[in-house]
Coordinates of N, CA, C and O in Angstrom, one line a residue:
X76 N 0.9 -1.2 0.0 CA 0.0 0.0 0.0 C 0.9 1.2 0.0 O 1.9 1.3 0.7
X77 N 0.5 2.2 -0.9 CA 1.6 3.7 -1.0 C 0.7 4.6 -0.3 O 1.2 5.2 0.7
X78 N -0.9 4.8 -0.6 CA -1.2 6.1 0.3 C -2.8 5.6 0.5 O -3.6 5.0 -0.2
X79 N -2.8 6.0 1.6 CA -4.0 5.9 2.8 C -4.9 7.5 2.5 O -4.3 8.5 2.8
X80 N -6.1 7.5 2.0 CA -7.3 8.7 2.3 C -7.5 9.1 3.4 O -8.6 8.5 3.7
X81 N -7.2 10.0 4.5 CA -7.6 10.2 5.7 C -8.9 11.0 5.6 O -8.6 12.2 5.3
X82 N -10.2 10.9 5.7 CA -11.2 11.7 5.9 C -11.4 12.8 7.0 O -12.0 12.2 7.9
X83 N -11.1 14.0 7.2 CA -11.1 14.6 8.1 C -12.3 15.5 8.2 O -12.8 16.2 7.4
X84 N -12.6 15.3 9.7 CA -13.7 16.3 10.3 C -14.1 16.4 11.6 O -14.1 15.5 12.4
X85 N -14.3 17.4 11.8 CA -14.2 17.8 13.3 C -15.5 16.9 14.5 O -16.4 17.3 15.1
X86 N -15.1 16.1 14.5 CA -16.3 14.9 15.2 C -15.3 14.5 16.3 O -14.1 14.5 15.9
X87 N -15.3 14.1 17.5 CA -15.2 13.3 19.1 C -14.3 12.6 18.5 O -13.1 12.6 18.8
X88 N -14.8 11.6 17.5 CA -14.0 10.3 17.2 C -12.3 10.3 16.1 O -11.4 9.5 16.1
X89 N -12.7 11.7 15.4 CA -11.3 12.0 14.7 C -10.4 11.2 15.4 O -10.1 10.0 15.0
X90 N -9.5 11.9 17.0 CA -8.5 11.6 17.1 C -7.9 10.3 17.0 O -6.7 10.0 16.5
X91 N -8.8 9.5 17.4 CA -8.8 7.5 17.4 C -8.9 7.3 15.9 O -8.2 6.4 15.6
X92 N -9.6 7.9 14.5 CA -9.2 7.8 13.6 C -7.9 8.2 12.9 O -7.4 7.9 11.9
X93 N -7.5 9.2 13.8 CA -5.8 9.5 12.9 C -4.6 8.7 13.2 O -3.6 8.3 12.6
X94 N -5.1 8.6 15.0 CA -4.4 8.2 15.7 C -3.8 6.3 14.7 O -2.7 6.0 14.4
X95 N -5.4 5.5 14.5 CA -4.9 4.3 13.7 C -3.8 4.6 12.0 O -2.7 4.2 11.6
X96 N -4.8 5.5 11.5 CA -4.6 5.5 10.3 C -2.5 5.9 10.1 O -1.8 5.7 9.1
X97 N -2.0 6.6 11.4 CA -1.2 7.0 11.3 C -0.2 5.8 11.8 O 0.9 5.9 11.5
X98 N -0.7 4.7 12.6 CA -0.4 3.7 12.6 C 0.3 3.0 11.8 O 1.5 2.9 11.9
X99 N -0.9 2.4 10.5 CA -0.9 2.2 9.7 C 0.0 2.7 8.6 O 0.8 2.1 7.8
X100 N -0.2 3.9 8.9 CA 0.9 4.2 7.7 C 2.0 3.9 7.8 O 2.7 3.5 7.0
X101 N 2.3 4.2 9.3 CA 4.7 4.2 10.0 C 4.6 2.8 9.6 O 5.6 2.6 8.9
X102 N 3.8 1.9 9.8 CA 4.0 0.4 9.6 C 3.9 0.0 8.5 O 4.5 -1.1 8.5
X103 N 3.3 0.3 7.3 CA 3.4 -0.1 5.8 C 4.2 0.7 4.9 O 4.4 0.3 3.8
X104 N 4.9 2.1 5.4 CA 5.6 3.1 5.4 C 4.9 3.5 4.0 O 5.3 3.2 2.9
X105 N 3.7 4.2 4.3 CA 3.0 4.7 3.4 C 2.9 6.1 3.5 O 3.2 6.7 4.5
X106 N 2.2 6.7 2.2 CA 1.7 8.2 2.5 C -0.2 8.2 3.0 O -1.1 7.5 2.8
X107 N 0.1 9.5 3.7 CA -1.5 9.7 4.2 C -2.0 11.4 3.4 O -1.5 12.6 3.4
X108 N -3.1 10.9 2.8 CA -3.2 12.4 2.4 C -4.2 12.4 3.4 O -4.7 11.4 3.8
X109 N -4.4 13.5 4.1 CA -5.5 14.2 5.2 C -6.6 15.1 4.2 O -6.2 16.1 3.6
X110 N -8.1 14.7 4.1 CA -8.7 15.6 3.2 C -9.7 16.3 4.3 O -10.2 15.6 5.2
X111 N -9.9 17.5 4.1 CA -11.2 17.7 4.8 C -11.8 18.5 3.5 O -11.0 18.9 2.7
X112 N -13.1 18.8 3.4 CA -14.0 19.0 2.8 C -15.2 20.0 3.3 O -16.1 19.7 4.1
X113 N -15.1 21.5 2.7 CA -16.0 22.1 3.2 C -17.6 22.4 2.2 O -17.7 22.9 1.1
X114 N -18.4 22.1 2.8 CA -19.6 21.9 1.8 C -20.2 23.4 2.1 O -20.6 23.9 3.2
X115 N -20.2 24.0 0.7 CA -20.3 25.6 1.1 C -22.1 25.7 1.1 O -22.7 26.7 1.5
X116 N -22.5 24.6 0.5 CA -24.7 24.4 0.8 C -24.6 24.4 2.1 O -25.4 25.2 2.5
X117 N -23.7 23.7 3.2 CA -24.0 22.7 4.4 C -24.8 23.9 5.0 O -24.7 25.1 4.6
X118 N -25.7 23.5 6.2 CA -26.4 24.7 7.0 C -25.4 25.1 8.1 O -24.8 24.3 8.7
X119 N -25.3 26.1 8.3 CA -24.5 26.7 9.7 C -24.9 28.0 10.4 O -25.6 29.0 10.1
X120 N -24.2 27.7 11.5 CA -24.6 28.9 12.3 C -24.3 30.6 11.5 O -23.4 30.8 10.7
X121 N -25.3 31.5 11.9 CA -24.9 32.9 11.0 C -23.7 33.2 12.1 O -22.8 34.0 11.8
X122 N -23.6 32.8 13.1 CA -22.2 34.0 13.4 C -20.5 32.7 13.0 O -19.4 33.1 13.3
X123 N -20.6 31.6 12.4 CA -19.9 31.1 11.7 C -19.3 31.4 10.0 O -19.4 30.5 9.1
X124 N -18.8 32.4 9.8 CA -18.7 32.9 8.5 C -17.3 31.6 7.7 O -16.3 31.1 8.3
X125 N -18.0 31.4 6.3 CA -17.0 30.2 5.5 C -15.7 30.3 6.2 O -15.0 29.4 6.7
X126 N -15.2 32.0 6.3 CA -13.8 31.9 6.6 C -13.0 31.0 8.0 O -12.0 30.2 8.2
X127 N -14.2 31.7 9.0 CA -13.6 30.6 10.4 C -13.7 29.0 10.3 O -13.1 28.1 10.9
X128 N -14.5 28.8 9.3 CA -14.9 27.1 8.9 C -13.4 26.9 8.2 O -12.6 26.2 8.7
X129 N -13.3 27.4 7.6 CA -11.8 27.1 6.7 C -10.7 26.7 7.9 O -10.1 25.6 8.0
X130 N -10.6 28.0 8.8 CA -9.5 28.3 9.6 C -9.7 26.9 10.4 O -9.1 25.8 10.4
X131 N -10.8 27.1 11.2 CA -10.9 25.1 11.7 C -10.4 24.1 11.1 O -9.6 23.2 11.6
X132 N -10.8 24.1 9.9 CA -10.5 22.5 9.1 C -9.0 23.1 8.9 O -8.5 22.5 9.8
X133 N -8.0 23.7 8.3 CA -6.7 23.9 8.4 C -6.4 23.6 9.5 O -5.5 22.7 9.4
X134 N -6.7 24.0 10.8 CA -6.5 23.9 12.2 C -6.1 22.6 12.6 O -4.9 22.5 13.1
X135 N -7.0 21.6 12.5 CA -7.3 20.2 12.3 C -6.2 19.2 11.1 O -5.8 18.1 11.5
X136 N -5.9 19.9 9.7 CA -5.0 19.3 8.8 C -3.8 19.6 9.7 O -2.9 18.8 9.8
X137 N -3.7 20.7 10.3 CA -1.7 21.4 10.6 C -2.1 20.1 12.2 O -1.0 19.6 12.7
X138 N -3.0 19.7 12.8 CA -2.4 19.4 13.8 C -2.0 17.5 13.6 O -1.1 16.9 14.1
X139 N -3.2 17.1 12.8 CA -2.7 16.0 11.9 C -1.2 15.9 11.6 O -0.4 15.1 12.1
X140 N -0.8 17.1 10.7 CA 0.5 17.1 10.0 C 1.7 16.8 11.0 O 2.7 16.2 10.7
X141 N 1.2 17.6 12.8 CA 2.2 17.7 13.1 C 2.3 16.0 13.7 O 3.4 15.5 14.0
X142 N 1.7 15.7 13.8 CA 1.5 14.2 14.5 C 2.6 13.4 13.6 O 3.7 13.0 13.8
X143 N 1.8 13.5 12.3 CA 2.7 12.9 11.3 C 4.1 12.7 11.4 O 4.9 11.7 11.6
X144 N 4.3 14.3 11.1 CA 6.3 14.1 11.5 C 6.7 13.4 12.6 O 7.5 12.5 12.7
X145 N 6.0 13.9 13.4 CA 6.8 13.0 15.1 C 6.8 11.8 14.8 O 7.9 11.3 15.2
X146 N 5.8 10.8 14.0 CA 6.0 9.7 13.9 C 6.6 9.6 12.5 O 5.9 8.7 12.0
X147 N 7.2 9.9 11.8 CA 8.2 10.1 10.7 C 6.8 9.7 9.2 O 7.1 9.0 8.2
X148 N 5.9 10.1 9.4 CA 5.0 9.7 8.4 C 5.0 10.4 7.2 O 4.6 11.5 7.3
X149 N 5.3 10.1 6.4 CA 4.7 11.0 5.2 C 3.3 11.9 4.9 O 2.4 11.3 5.6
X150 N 3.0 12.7 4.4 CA 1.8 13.1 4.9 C 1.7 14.2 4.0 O 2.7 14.7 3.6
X151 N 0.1 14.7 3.4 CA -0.3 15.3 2.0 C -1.4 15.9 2.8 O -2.2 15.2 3.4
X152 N -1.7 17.6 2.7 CA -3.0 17.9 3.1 C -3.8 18.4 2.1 O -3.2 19.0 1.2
X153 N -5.2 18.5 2.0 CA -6.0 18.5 1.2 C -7.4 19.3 1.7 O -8.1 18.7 2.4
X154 N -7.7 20.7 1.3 CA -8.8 20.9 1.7 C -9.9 21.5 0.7 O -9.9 22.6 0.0
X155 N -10.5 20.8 0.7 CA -11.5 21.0 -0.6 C -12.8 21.5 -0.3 O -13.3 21.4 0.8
X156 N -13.4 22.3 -1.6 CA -15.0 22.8 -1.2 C -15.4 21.5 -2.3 O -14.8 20.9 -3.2
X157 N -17.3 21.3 -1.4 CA -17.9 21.1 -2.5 C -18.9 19.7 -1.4 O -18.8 19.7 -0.1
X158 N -19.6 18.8 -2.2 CA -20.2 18.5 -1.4 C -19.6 16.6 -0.8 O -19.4 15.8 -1.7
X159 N -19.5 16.4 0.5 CA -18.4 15.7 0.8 C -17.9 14.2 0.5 O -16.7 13.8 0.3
X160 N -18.9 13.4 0.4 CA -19.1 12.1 -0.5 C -18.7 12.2 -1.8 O -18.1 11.1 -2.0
X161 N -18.9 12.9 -2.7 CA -18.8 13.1 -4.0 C -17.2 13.7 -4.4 O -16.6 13.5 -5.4
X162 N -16.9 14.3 -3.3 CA -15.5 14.8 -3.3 C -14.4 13.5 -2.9 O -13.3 13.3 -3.4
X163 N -14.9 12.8 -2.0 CA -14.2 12.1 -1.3 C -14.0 11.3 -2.3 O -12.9 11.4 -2.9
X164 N -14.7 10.4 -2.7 CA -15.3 9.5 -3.9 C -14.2 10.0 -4.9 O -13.2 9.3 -5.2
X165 N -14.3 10.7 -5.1 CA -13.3 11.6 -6.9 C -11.9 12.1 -6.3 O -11.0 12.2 -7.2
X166 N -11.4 12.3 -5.3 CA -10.3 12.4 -4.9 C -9.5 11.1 -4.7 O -8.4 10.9 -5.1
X167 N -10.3 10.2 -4.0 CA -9.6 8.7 -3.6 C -9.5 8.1 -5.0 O -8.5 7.4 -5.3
X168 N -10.4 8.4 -6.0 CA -9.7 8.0 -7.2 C -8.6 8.5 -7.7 O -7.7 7.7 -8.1
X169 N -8.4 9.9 -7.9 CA -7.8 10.9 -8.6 C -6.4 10.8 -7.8 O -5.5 11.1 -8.4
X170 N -6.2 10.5 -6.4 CA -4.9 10.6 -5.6 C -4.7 9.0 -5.8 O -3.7 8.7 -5.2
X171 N -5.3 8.0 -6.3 CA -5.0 6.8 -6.4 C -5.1 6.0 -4.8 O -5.5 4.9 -4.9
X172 N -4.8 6.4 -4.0 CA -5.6 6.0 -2.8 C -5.9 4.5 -2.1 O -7.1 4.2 -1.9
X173 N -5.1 3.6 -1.8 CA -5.7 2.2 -1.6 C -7.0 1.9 -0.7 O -7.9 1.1 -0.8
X174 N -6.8 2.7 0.2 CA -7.5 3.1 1.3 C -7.8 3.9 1.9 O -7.0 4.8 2.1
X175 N -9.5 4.0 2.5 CA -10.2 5.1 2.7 C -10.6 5.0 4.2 O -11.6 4.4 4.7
X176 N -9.7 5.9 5.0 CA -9.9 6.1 6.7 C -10.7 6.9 7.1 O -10.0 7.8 7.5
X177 N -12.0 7.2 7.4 CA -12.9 7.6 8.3 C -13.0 7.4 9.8 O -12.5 6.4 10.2
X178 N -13.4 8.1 10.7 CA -13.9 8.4 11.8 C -15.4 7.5 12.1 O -16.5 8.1 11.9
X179 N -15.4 6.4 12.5 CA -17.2 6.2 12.9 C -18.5 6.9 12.9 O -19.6 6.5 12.5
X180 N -18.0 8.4 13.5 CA -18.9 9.2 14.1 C -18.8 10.6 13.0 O -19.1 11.7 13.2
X181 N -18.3 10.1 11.7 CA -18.4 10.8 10.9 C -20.0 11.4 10.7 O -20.9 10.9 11.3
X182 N -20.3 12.4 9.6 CA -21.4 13.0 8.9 C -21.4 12.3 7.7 O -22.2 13.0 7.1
X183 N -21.1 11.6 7.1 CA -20.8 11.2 5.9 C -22.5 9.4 5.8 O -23.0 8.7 6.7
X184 N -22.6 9.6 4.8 CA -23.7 8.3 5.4 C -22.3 7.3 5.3 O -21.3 7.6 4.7
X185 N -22.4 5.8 6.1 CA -21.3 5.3 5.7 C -21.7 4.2 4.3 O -20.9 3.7 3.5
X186 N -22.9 3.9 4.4 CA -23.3 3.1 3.8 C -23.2 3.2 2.5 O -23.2 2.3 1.6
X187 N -23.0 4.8 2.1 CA -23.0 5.2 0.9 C -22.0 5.4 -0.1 O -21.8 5.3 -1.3
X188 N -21.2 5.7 1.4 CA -19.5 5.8 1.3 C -19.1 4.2 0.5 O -18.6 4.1 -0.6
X189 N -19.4 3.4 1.3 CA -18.5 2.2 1.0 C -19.3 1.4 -0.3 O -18.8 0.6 -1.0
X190 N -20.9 1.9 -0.5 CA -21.5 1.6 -2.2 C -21.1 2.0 -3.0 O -21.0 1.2 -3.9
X191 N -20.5 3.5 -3.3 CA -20.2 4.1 -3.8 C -18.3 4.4 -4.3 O -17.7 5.0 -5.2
X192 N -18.0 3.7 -3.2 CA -16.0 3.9 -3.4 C -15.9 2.4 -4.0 O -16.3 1.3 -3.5
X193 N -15.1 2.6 -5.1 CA -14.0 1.4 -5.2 C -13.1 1.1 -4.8 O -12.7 -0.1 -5.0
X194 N -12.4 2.2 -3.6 CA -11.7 1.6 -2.2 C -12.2 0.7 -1.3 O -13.4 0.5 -1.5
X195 N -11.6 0.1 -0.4 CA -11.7 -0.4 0.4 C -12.0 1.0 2.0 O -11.2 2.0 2.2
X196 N -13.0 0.7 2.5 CA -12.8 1.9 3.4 C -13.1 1.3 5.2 O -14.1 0.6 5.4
X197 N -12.1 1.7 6.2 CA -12.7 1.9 7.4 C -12.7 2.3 8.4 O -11.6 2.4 9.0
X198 N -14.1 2.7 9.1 CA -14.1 3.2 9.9 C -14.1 3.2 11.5 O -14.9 2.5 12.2
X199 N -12.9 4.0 12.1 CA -12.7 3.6 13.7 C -13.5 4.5 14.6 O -14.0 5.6 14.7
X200 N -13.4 3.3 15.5 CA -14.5 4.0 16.5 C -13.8 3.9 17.6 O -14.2 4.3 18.7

């Protein structure tokens, strides 16, 4: 395996998913791209403007990243607009991707996730 999809979003259960996937990676000595995905339809609070949503999900990729190095991982960040299944789906292709790492307690349906990907995907709880 060369690179691992990390699904990123700000959910309880993230940590225990980077925490494995980063695992995974020092041990197959792979790359992890970290994606997070802002869906600029999604509903949100009005005193939440796109820009602090951005600065969160960067927030989240830089603290990922720094994990990475400590444990000498390779590591690719990715933050995309648009809507998040459909992104996720077309990136895991387009980055070639063997594997697709989610969170349990993701937003994502999972059911859809894994009808829908030609990866192999899973999710830690």
């Amino acid at each position: 395996m060369e690179r691992i999809l990390l699904y990123v979003e700000d959910t309880p259960g993230m940590p225990a998913a980077v925490a494995w996937a980063l695992k995974l990676a020092k041990g197959m000595s792979c790359r992890i791209i970290a994606l997070a995905v802002i869906d600029p339809a999604a509903p949100r609070r009005r005193d939440a403007p796109t820009s602090d949503i951005e600065e969160r999900a960067w927030g989240l990729l830089y603290e990922i990243e720094d994990d990475a190095f400590q444990q000498n991982v390779r590591i690719s960040l990715l933050l995309e607009p648009g809507e998040p299944l459909p992104r996720l789906i077309s990136l895991s292709s387009s980055y070639d991707a063997e594997l697709i790492v989610a969170s349990a307690d993701c937003r994502l349906t999972t059911s859809e996730l894994v009808r829908q990907s030609s990866r192999p995907v899973v999710f830690v709880k």
